[in-house]
């Protein structure tokens, strides 16, 4: 490797504890995730054992309070953990982001009794969550969802279909948004539904161009009955809860996007340092340096943008606009950087023998999900 090769990310972390945490995450990723990522993705294997390991290591609970088993870490730190995990394998990084999203409604809007009863197992007990908002005919217009919950005394009955659910069919619990009242956003309520609830079933996972190890499936609710104790927040508050969750979730997607982009940049840097043409490394060629400089700038700018939004969130300041901007910029940057990485590797970049083509396929979905 020459002076042009990849280097570790220079992270500016708020505490020594955070630096130790990122070191742990990087070592865990290099040992347990990266070596088999390509093979596992090609086979479409869901890495449940990795999520169990992350739970045991306290990495599924980072942004939540210690009193319920959380890591009590600021979003500024949590998102950089996501970035490292996504760089190793997007199925894992995005999976952690989705799990965190699924815990948001209970942690932020559940009663003290609900949090005490459910959060410890969700955060550190090996459980894995999913988030159910989208439907076949309600994507960007999520307020038009039609999955319905009807109350009968202290019980609710849910009927309908959810679509594009990450971890659909493998999650242990689902945060579900369902219509309980009038049309529009004010008639929606949030519920916590166990993954083994009677009447709940998953369709065959979608056949995707990337992230094949992460199951994405429709969920069918056919007379699923849950107690009123599973309702999160007030009746009709569900859409506000969903938007609150998505603000934070978009930051998770932004961090994952930069993780994939960083992995692609590192792959390109390693390749141009080792590939020789005309008697010297192709990293010596000015035209390729221009491309690499643009790629590195996109990665650093995206990282700065998502961290700036995270710091607003950590300071309890409004961050919705900044989260949306970070999600937009970072996912577009990931698409550009991964495409350029394929170009820099030439014919090798187009083969599955190198990870660049996988990064490019994975980056595309990040432009689509979560708004």
mmCIF file of C-alpha atoms in Angstrom:
data_model
loop_
_atom_site.group_PDB
_atom_site.id
_atom_site.type_symbol
_atom_site.label_atom_id
_atom_site.label_comp_id
_atom_site.label_asym_id
_atom_site.label_seq_id
_atom_site.Cartn_x
_atom_site.Cartn_y
_atom_site.Cartn_z
ATOM 1 C CA UNK A 1 0.000 0.000 0.000
ATOM 2 C CA UNK A 2 1.359 3.448 -0.908
ATOM 3 C CA UNK A 3 0.711 6.884 0.509
ATOM 4 C CA UNK A 4 -2.456 6.915 -1.588
ATOM 5 C CA UNK A 5 -4.100 4.002 0.223
ATOM 6 C CA UNK A 6 -7.084 4.191 2.597
ATOM 7 C CA UNK A 7 -6.689 5.581 6.095
ATOM 8 C CA UNK A 8 -8.893 5.261 9.206
ATOM 9 C CA UNK A 9 -11.577 7.919 9.546
ATOM 10 C CA UNK A 10 -10.422 10.785 11.741
ATOM 11 C CA UNK A 11 -13.380 11.077 14.099
ATOM 12 C CA UNK A 12 -13.898 13.994 16.466
ATOM 13 C CA UNK A 13 -15.714 12.389 19.381
ATOM 14 C CA UNK A 14 -16.959 14.153 22.512
ATOM 15 C CA UNK A 15 -15.517 11.811 25.176
ATOM 16 C CA UNK A 16 -12.862 9.168 25.753
ATOM 17 C CA UNK A 17 -15.696 6.690 26.341
ATOM 18 C CA UNK A 18 -17.011 7.426 22.848
ATOM 19 C CA UNK A 19 -13.563 6.882 21.343
ATOM 20 C CA UNK A 20 -13.311 3.515 23.096
ATOM 21 C CA UNK A 21 -16.795 2.621 21.855
ATOM 22 C CA UNK A 22 -15.917 3.383 18.238
ATOM 23 C CA UNK A 23 -12.728 1.357 18.550
ATOM 24 C CA UNK A 24 -14.763 -1.586 19.889
ATOM 25 C CA UNK A 25 -17.274 -1.279 17.053
ATOM 26 C CA UNK A 26 -14.552 -1.121 14.402
ATOM 27 C CA UNK A 27 -12.796 -4.190 15.825
ATOM 28 C CA UNK A 28 -16.081 -6.108 16.085
ATOM 29 C CA UNK A 29 -16.987 -5.219 12.502
ATOM 30 C CA UNK A 30 -13.578 -6.255 11.160
ATOM 31 C CA UNK A 31 -13.701 -9.550 13.042
ATOM 32 C CA UNK A 32 -17.354 -10.598 12.846
ATOM 33 C CA UNK A 33 -19.032 -8.794 9.939
ATOM 34 C CA UNK A 34 -16.694 -7.766 7.110
ATOM 35 C CA UNK A 35 -15.040 -11.143 6.384
ATOM 36 C CA UNK A 36 -18.315 -12.838 5.382
ATOM 37 C CA UNK A 37 -20.332 -9.834 4.186
ATOM 38 C CA UNK A 38 -20.010 -10.498 0.440
ATOM 39 C CA UNK A 39 -20.737 -14.214 0.735
ATOM 40 C CA UNK A 40 -23.678 -13.680 3.090
ATOM 41 C CA UNK A 41 -25.217 -10.983 0.913
ATOM 42 C CA UNK A 42 -24.804 -13.058 -2.230
ATOM 43 C CA UNK A 43 -26.606 -15.936 -0.511
ATOM 44 C CA UNK A 44 -29.280 -13.630 0.916
ATOM 45 C CA UNK A 45 -28.665 -14.789 4.480
ATOM 46 C CA UNK A 46 -30.117 -12.731 7.320
ATOM 47 C CA UNK A 47 -27.446 -12.346 10.046
ATOM 48 C CA UNK A 48 -29.595 -12.856 13.123
ATOM 49 C CA UNK A 49 -26.554 -14.025 15.091
ATOM 50 C CA UNK A 50 -24.850 -10.680 14.430
ATOM 51 C CA UNK A 51 -27.825 -8.777 15.857
ATOM 52 C CA UNK A 52 -27.742 -11.052 18.911
ATOM 53 C CA UNK A 53 -24.057 -10.225 19.331
ATOM 54 C CA UNK A 54 -24.747 -6.509 18.942
ATOM 55 C CA UNK A 55 -27.492 -6.743 21.561
ATOM 56 C CA UNK A 56 -25.178 -8.530 23.989
ATOM 57 C CA UNK A 57 -22.551 -5.859 23.336
ATOM 58 C CA UNK A 58 -25.004 -3.037 24.110
ATOM 59 C CA UNK A 59 -25.019 -1.752 20.527
ATOM 60 C CA UNK A 60 -28.779 -2.042 19.921
ATOM 61 C CA UNK A 61 -29.577 0.408 22.712
ATOM 62 C CA UNK A 62 -27.078 3.233 22.357
ATOM 63 C CA UNK A 63 -29.305 6.357 22.159
ATOM 64 C CA UNK A 64 -31.730 5.315 24.898
ATOM 65 C CA UNK A 65 -31.747 5.932 28.658
ATOM 66 C CA UNK A 66 -29.689 3.761 31.007
ATOM 67 C CA UNK A 67 -32.631 3.173 33.329
ATOM 68 C CA UNK A 68 -34.229 0.909 30.708
ATOM 69 C CA UNK A 69 -31.026 -0.793 29.567
ATOM 70 C CA UNK A 70 -29.928 1.845 27.065
ATOM 71 C CA UNK A 71 -26.434 3.118 26.403
ATOM 72 C CA UNK A 72 -27.291 6.774 27.081
ATOM 73 C CA UNK A 73 -25.116 7.874 24.162
ATOM 74 C CA UNK A 74 -25.745 11.103 22.235
ATOM 75 C CA UNK A 75 -26.915 10.796 18.652
ATOM 76 C CA UNK A 76 -23.596 12.279 17.569
ATOM 77 C CA UNK A 77 -21.919 9.076 18.804
ATOM 78 C CA UNK A 78 -24.670 6.597 17.932
ATOM 79 C CA UNK A 79 -24.718 7.712 14.282
ATOM 80 C CA UNK A 80 -20.980 7.214 13.923
ATOM 81 C CA UNK A 81 -21.430 3.670 15.240
ATOM 82 C CA UNK A 82 -24.068 3.160 12.546
ATOM 83 C CA UNK A 83 -21.651 4.482 9.949
ATOM 84 C CA UNK A 84 -18.997 1.948 10.963
ATOM 85 C CA UNK A 85 -21.492 -0.925 10.897
ATOM 86 C CA UNK A 86 -22.895 0.102 7.513
ATOM 87 C CA UNK A 87 -19.389 0.332 6.073
ATOM 88 C CA UNK A 88 -18.864 -3.284 7.115
ATOM 89 C CA UNK A 89 -22.272 -4.471 5.848
ATOM 90 C CA UNK A 90 -25.275 -2.302 5.116
ATOM 91 C CA UNK A 91 -27.715 -5.059 6.124
ATOM 92 C CA UNK A 92 -26.337 -4.737 9.661
ATOM 93 C CA UNK A 93 -26.038 -0.953 9.851
ATOM 94 C CA UNK A 94 -29.478 -0.329 8.424
ATOM 95 C CA UNK A 95 -30.888 -3.097 10.608
ATOM 96 C CA UNK A 96 -29.646 -1.339 13.742
ATOM 97 C CA UNK A 97 -31.141 1.934 12.493
ATOM 98 C CA UNK A 98 -34.520 0.268 11.877
ATOM 99 C CA UNK A 99 -34.462 -1.382 15.302
ATOM 100 C CA UNK A 100 -33.761 1.994 16.916
ATOM 101 C CA UNK A 101 -36.640 3.473 14.916
ATOM 102 C CA UNK A 102 -38.952 0.684 16.110
ATOM 103 C CA UNK A 103 -38.103 1.479 19.756
ATOM 104 C CA UNK A 104 -38.701 5.219 19.367
ATOM 105 C CA UNK A 105 -42.464 5.295 19.949
ATOM 106 C CA UNK A 106 -42.319 3.290 23.171
ATOM 107 C CA UNK A 107 -39.298 5.157 24.534
ATOM 108 C CA UNK A 108 -40.702 8.589 23.732
ATOM 109 C CA UNK A 109 -44.452 8.173 24.127
ATOM 110 C CA UNK A 110 -45.068 5.025 26.162
ATOM 111 C CA UNK A 111 -46.173 5.157 29.782
ATOM 112 C CA UNK A 112 -43.721 4.470 32.585
ATOM 113 C CA UNK A 113 -45.320 1.061 33.037
ATOM 114 C CA UNK A 114 -45.033 0.245 29.328
ATOM 115 C CA UNK A 115 -41.397 1.300 29.197
ATOM 116 C CA UNK A 116 -40.502 -0.671 32.315
ATOM 117 C CA UNK A 117 -42.288 -3.763 30.984
ATOM 118 C CA UNK A 118 -41.003 -3.808 27.395
ATOM 119 C CA UNK A 119 -37.950 -1.604 26.851
ATOM 120 C CA UNK A 120 -35.275 -3.659 28.675
ATOM 121 C CA UNK A 121 -35.957 -6.715 26.484
ATOM 122 C CA UNK A 122 -36.212 -4.581 23.342
ATOM 123 C CA UNK A 123 -32.964 -2.746 24.035
ATOM 124 C CA UNK A 124 -30.728 -5.434 25.468
ATOM 125 C CA UNK A 125 -32.630 -8.693 25.614
ATOM 126 C CA UNK A 126 -31.822 -9.992 22.155
ATOM 127 C CA UNK A 127 -35.093 -8.853 20.576
ATOM 128 C CA UNK A 128 -35.187 -7.248 17.128
ATOM 129 C CA UNK A 129 -37.792 -4.732 16.008
ATOM 130 C CA UNK A 130 -39.411 -3.423 12.829
ATOM 131 C CA UNK A 131 -41.376 -0.317 11.930
ATOM 132 C CA UNK A 132 -44.712 -0.566 10.095
ATOM 133 C CA UNK A 133 -45.886 2.645 8.465
ATOM 134 C CA UNK A 134 -45.876 2.189 4.662
ATOM 135 C CA UNK A 135 -48.607 0.335 2.794
ATOM 136 C CA UNK A 136 -49.026 -0.806 -0.828
ATOM 137 C CA UNK A 137 -50.963 2.397 -1.598
ATOM 138 C CA UNK A 138 -49.542 4.662 1.115
ATOM 139 C CA UNK A 139 -45.860 5.447 0.697
ATOM 140 C CA UNK A 140 -44.975 9.136 0.564
ATOM 141 C CA UNK A 141 -48.604 9.878 1.446
ATOM 142 C CA UNK A 142 -48.384 7.902 4.664
ATOM 143 C CA UNK A 143 -51.347 9.770 6.189
ATOM 144 C CA UNK A 144 -53.623 7.910 3.744
ATOM 145 C CA UNK A 145 -52.886 4.509 5.307
ATOM 146 C CA UNK A 146 -55.870 2.142 5.571
ATOM 147 C CA UNK A 147 -54.752 -0.549 8.019
ATOM 148 C CA UNK A 148 -57.458 -0.273 10.652
ATOM 149 C CA UNK A 149 -57.592 -0.901 14.385
ATOM 150 C CA UNK A 150 -61.049 -1.264 15.921
ATOM 151 C CA UNK A 151 -61.557 -1.093 19.655
ATOM 152 C CA UNK A 152 -63.721 -3.489 21.639
ATOM 153 C CA UNK A 153 -63.416 -2.681 25.331
ATOM 154 C CA UNK A 154 -59.800 -3.148 26.335
ATOM 155 C CA UNK A 155 -58.860 -4.902 23.089
ATOM 156 C CA UNK A 156 -57.999 -3.656 19.599
ATOM 157 C CA UNK A 157 -58.349 -5.704 16.412
ATOM 158 C CA UNK A 158 -55.989 -4.844 13.538
ATOM 159 C CA UNK A 159 -56.707 -5.613 9.888
ATOM 160 C CA UNK A 160 -54.755 -4.560 6.805
ATOM 161 C CA UNK A 161 -51.462 -4.866 4.962
ATOM 162 C CA UNK A 162 -48.162 -3.111 5.521
ATOM 163 C CA UNK A 163 -45.502 -2.962 2.800
ATOM 164 C CA UNK A 164 -41.736 -2.569 2.479
ATOM 165 C CA UNK A 165 -41.133 -3.664 6.060
ATOM 166 C CA UNK A 166 -37.462 -4.175 6.896
ATOM 167 C CA UNK A 167 -37.177 -7.291 9.102
ATOM 168 C CA UNK A 168 -40.698 -8.252 8.011
ATOM 169 C CA UNK A 169 -41.276 -11.830 9.111
ATOM 170 C CA UNK A 170 -38.175 -12.063 11.326
ATOM 171 C CA UNK A 171 -38.748 -9.279 13.870
ATOM 172 C CA UNK A 172 -39.763 -10.026 17.447
ATOM 173 C CA UNK A 173 -41.944 -6.913 17.693
ATOM 174 C CA UNK A 174 -43.472 -4.345 15.354
ATOM 175 C CA UNK A 175 -44.347 -0.710 15.932
ATOM 176 C CA UNK A 176 -47.511 -0.409 13.852
ATOM 177 C CA UNK A 177 -49.387 2.687 12.717
ATOM 178 C CA UNK A 178 -53.093 2.016 12.136
ATOM 179 C CA UNK A 179 -56.227 4.019 11.521
ATOM 180 C CA UNK A 180 -58.482 4.300 14.549
ATOM 181 C CA UNK A 181 -60.519 7.353 13.555
ATOM 182 C CA UNK A 182 -61.232 9.826 10.777
ATOM 183 C CA UNK A 183 -59.318 9.973 7.509
ATOM 184 C CA UNK A 184 -56.062 11.893 7.423
ATOM 185 C CA UNK A 185 -53.238 12.193 9.932
ATOM 186 C CA UNK A 186 -55.410 12.819 13.013
ATOM 187 C CA UNK A 187 -57.059 9.425 12.829
ATOM 188 C CA UNK A 188 -53.901 7.319 13.250
ATOM 189 C CA UNK A 189 -52.691 5.543 16.398
ATOM 190 C CA UNK A 190 -49.485 3.650 17.223
ATOM 191 C CA UNK A 191 -49.403 0.100 18.616
ATOM 192 C CA UNK A 192 -46.752 -2.332 19.800
ATOM 193 C CA UNK A 193 -47.486 -5.748 18.264
ATOM 194 C CA UNK A 194 -45.588 -8.953 19.146
ATOM 195 C CA UNK A 195 -44.013 -10.731 16.213
ATOM 196 C CA UNK A 196 -45.806 -13.973 17.058
ATOM 197 C CA UNK A 197 -49.289 -12.432 17.363
ATOM 198 C CA UNK A 198 -52.075 -14.662 16.047
ATOM 199 C CA UNK A 199 -53.313 -13.473 12.655
ATOM 200 C CA UNK A 200 -50.007 -11.774 11.762
ATOM 201 C CA UNK A 201 -48.178 -13.210 8.761
ATOM 202 C CA UNK A 202 -45.459 -12.138 6.337
ATOM 203 C CA UNK A 203 -45.393 -12.535 2.579
ATOM 204 C CA UNK A 204 -42.345 -13.815 0.736
ATOM 205 C CA UNK A 205 -39.517 -11.257 0.991
ATOM 206 C CA UNK A 206 -39.101 -8.877 -1.919
ATOM 207 C CA UNK A 207 -36.401 -9.761 -4.453
ATOM 208 C CA UNK A 208 -34.164 -6.707 -4.269
ATOM 209 C CA UNK A 209 -31.168 -5.550 -6.292
ATOM 210 C CA UNK A 210 -29.150 -4.965 -3.124
ATOM 211 C CA UNK A 211 -29.175 -5.621 0.612
ATOM 212 C CA UNK A 212 -30.315 -9.143 -0.152
ATOM 213 C CA UNK A 213 -29.539 -10.337 3.349
ATOM 214 C CA UNK A 214 -32.067 -7.930 4.848
ATOM 215 C CA UNK A 215 -35.618 -9.274 4.468
ATOM 216 C CA UNK A 216 -38.126 -6.708 3.182
ATOM 217 C CA UNK A 217 -41.688 -8.026 3.126
ATOM 218 C CA UNK A 218 -45.361 -7.217 3.279
ATOM 219 C CA UNK A 219 -47.074 -7.929 6.595
ATOM 220 C CA UNK A 220 -50.691 -9.032 6.736
ATOM 221 C CA UNK A 221 -52.839 -8.273 9.786
ATOM 222 C CA UNK A 222 -55.863 -10.560 9.781
ATOM 223 C CA UNK A 223 -57.831 -9.954 12.949
ATOM 224 C CA UNK A 224 -54.702 -9.395 15.067
ATOM 225 C CA UNK A 225 -55.855 -8.675 18.611
ATOM 226 C CA UNK A 226 -53.799 -6.655 21.074
ATOM 227 C CA UNK A 227 -54.578 -5.229 24.484
ATOM 228 C CA UNK A 228 -55.099 -1.500 24.941
ATOM 229 C CA UNK A 229 -51.910 -1.677 27.006
ATOM 230 C CA UNK A 230 -50.116 -2.077 23.653
ATOM 231 C CA UNK A 231 -51.342 1.320 22.429
ATOM 232 C CA UNK A 232 -48.490 3.840 22.395
ATOM 233 C CA UNK A 233 -49.454 7.424 23.134
ATOM 234 C CA UNK A 234 -52.975 8.777 22.799
ATOM 235 C CA UNK A 235 -55.536 7.779 20.208
ATOM 236 C CA UNK A 236 -54.983 9.894 17.126
ATOM 237 C CA UNK A 237 -51.402 10.758 18.109
ATOM 238 C CA UNK A 238 -49.831 8.103 15.913
ATOM 239 C CA UNK A 239 -48.957 10.234 12.903
ATOM 240 C CA UNK A 240 -47.162 12.809 15.050
ATOM 241 C CA UNK A 241 -45.250 9.936 16.671
ATOM 242 C CA UNK A 242 -44.370 8.577 13.224
ATOM 243 C CA UNK A 243 -43.031 11.915 12.003
ATOM 244 C CA UNK A 244 -40.963 12.312 15.165
ATOM 245 C CA UNK A 245 -39.465 8.869 14.631
ATOM 246 C CA UNK A 246 -38.707 9.567 10.974
ATOM 247 C CA UNK A 247 -36.779 12.738 11.791
ATOM 248 C CA UNK A 248 -34.345 10.628 13.802
ATOM 249 C CA UNK A 249 -34.563 7.724 11.376
ATOM 250 C CA UNK A 250 -33.462 9.927 8.475
ATOM 251 C CA UNK A 251 -30.279 10.693 10.373
ATOM 252 C CA UNK A 252 -29.715 6.956 10.679
ATOM 253 C CA UNK A 253 -30.091 6.549 6.915
ATOM 254 C CA UNK A 254 -27.706 9.460 6.321
ATOM 255 C CA UNK A 255 -25.066 7.855 8.543
ATOM 256 C CA UNK A 256 -25.489 4.489 6.817
ATOM 257 C CA UNK A 257 -25.112 6.176 3.433
ATOM 258 C CA UNK A 258 -21.819 7.752 4.456
ATOM 259 C CA UNK A 259 -20.675 4.381 5.771
ATOM 260 C CA UNK A 260 -21.274 2.785 2.371
ATOM 261 C CA UNK A 261 -19.635 5.739 0.615
ATOM 262 C CA UNK A 262 -16.590 5.533 2.896
ATOM 263 C CA UNK A 263 -16.265 1.805 2.203
ATOM 264 C CA UNK A 264 -16.402 2.488 -1.547
ATOM 265 C CA UNK A 265 -13.840 5.266 -1.267
ATOM 266 C CA UNK A 266 -11.515 2.990 0.726
ATOM 267 C CA UNK A 267 -11.904 0.265 -1.879
ATOM 268 C CA UNK A 268 -11.038 2.717 -4.661
ATOM 269 C CA UNK A 269 -8.044 4.104 -2.758
ATOM 270 C CA UNK A 270 -6.685 0.637 -2.148
ATOM 271 C CA UNK A 271 -7.127 -0.317 -5.788
ATOM 272 C CA UNK A 272 -5.459 2.735 -7.346
ATOM 273 C CA UNK A 273 -2.539 2.384 -4.914
ATOM 274 C CA UNK A 274 -1.874 -1.230 -5.942
ATOM 275 C CA UNK A 275 -2.788 -1.139 -9.646
ATOM 276 C CA UNK A 276 0.172 -0.289 -11.919
ATOM 277 C CA UNK A 277 0.006 0.907 -15.502
ATOM 278 C CA UNK A 278 2.772 2.446 -17.588
ATOM 279 C CA UNK A 279 5.252 1.559 -14.873
ATOM 280 C CA UNK A 280 3.658 3.371 -11.933
ATOM 281 C CA UNK A 281 0.590 3.249 -9.635
ATOM 282 C CA UNK A 282 -2.478 4.646 -11.348
ATOM 283 C CA UNK A 283 -2.906 6.798 -8.234
ATOM 284 C CA UNK A 284 -0.172 8.951 -9.771
ATOM 285 C CA UNK A 285 -2.485 9.963 -12.626
ATOM 286 C CA UNK A 286 -3.923 13.419 -12.068
ATOM 287 C CA UNK A 287 -7.298 12.640 -13.647
ATOM 288 C CA UNK A 288 -7.905 9.852 -11.146
ATOM 289 C CA UNK A 289 -6.769 12.053 -8.280
ATOM 290 C CA UNK A 290 -9.420 14.573 -9.259
ATOM 291 C CA UNK A 291 -12.078 11.837 -8.998
ATOM 292 C CA UNK A 292 -10.767 10.661 -5.638
ATOM 293 C CA UNK A 293 -10.670 14.218 -4.298
ATOM 294 C CA UNK A 294 -14.301 14.740 -5.304
ATOM 295 C CA UNK A 295 -15.296 11.443 -3.684
ATOM 296 C CA UNK A 296 -13.499 12.260 -0.447
ATOM 297 C CA UNK A 297 -15.081 15.716 -0.370
ATOM 298 C CA UNK A 298 -18.565 14.230 -0.763
ATOM 299 C CA UNK A 299 -17.943 11.816 2.118
ATOM 300 C CA UNK A 300 -16.573 14.472 4.458
ATOM 301 C CA UNK A 301 -19.336 16.949 3.592
ATOM 302 C CA UNK A 302 -22.019 14.337 4.208
ATOM 303 C CA UNK A 303 -20.499 13.342 7.528
ATOM 304 C CA UNK A 304 -20.326 16.977 8.637
ATOM 305 C CA UNK A 305 -23.954 17.527 7.646
ATOM 306 C CA UNK A 306 -25.403 14.559 9.517
ATOM 307 C CA UNK A 307 -23.283 15.304 12.588
ATOM 308 C CA UNK A 308 -24.418 18.930 12.634
ATOM 309 C CA UNK A 309 -28.048 17.755 12.626
ATOM 310 C CA UNK A 310 -27.292 15.191 15.344
ATOM 311 C CA UNK A 311 -25.787 17.865 17.567
ATOM 312 C CA UNK A 312 -28.941 19.935 17.225
ATOM 313 C CA UNK A 313 -30.958 16.899 18.275
ATOM 314 C CA UNK A 314 -28.661 16.267 21.238
ATOM 315 C CA UNK A 315 -29.141 19.889 22.334
ATOM 316 C CA UNK A 316 -32.962 19.502 22.171
ATOM 317 C CA UNK A 317 -33.145 22.035 19.334
ATOM 318 C CA UNK A 318 -35.309 21.702 16.208
ATOM 319 C CA UNK A 319 -33.591 19.479 13.655
ATOM 320 C CA UNK A 320 -36.288 18.264 11.227
ATOM 321 C CA UNK A 321 -35.088 20.400 8.329
ATOM 322 C CA UNK A 322 -31.465 19.536 8.949
ATOM 323 C CA UNK A 323 -32.274 15.813 9.183
ATOM 324 C CA UNK A 324 -34.060 15.933 5.832
ATOM 325 C CA UNK A 325 -31.162 17.842 4.276
ATOM 326 C CA UNK A 326 -28.645 15.338 5.646
ATOM 327 C CA UNK A 327 -30.662 12.385 4.375
ATOM 328 C CA UNK A 328 -30.956 13.943 0.914
ATOM 329 C CA UNK A 329 -27.320 14.960 0.579
ATOM 330 C CA UNK A 330 -25.749 11.858 2.127
ATOM 331 C CA UNK A 331 -27.726 9.352 0.077
ATOM 332 C CA UNK A 332 -27.086 11.246 -3.157
ATOM 333 C CA UNK A 333 -23.404 11.436 -2.221
ATOM 334 C CA UNK A 334 -23.315 7.686 -1.590
ATOM 335 C CA UNK A 335 -24.755 7.048 -5.040
ATOM 336 C CA UNK A 336 -22.156 9.280 -6.679
ATOM 337 C CA UNK A 337 -19.197 7.950 -4.682
ATOM 338 C CA UNK A 338 -20.072 4.276 -5.183
ATOM 339 C CA UNK A 339 -20.629 4.834 -8.915
ATOM 340 C CA UNK A 340 -17.251 6.532 -9.192
ATOM 341 C CA UNK A 341 -15.642 3.672 -7.281
ATOM 342 C CA UNK A 342 -16.938 1.211 -9.864
ATOM 343 C CA UNK A 343 -15.577 3.481 -12.607
ATOM 344 C CA UNK A 344 -12.147 3.709 -10.985
ATOM 345 C CA UNK A 345 -11.876 -0.071 -10.758
ATOM 346 C CA UNK A 346 -12.761 -0.372 -14.428
ATOM 347 C CA UNK A 347 -13.835 -3.838 -15.505
ATOM 348 C CA UNK A 348 -13.038 -5.233 -12.078
ATOM 349 C CA UNK A 349 -15.498 -2.799 -10.553
ATOM 350 C CA UNK A 350 -18.295 -4.377 -12.563
ATOM 351 C CA UNK A 351 -17.585 -7.869 -11.244
ATOM 352 C CA UNK A 352 -18.769 -9.454 -8.029
ATOM 353 C CA UNK A 353 -15.167 -10.346 -7.210
ATOM 354 C CA UNK A 354 -14.795 -6.812 -5.821
ATOM 355 C CA UNK A 355 -17.260 -5.144 -3.409
ATOM 356 C CA UNK A 356 -17.600 -1.902 -5.394
ATOM 357 C CA UNK A 357 -20.588 -3.127 -7.404
ATOM 358 C CA UNK A 358 -22.348 -4.246 -4.219
ATOM 359 C CA UNK A 359 -21.826 -0.825 -2.666
ATOM 360 C CA UNK A 360 -23.344 0.824 -5.733
ATOM 361 C CA UNK A 361 -26.406 -1.437 -5.661
ATOM 362 C CA UNK A 362 -26.861 -0.858 -1.946
ATOM 363 C CA UNK A 363 -26.493 2.918 -2.167
ATOM 364 C CA UNK A 364 -29.509 3.161 -4.452
ATOM 365 C CA UNK A 365 -32.007 1.991 -1.861
ATOM 366 C CA UNK A 366 -30.853 4.628 0.606
ATOM 367 C CA UNK A 367 -32.118 7.355 -1.744
ATOM 368 C CA UNK A 368 -35.563 5.750 -1.596
ATOM 369 C CA UNK A 369 -36.275 4.648 1.976
ATOM 370 C CA UNK A 370 -37.595 6.868 4.780
ATOM 371 C CA UNK A 371 -38.606 9.815 2.661
#
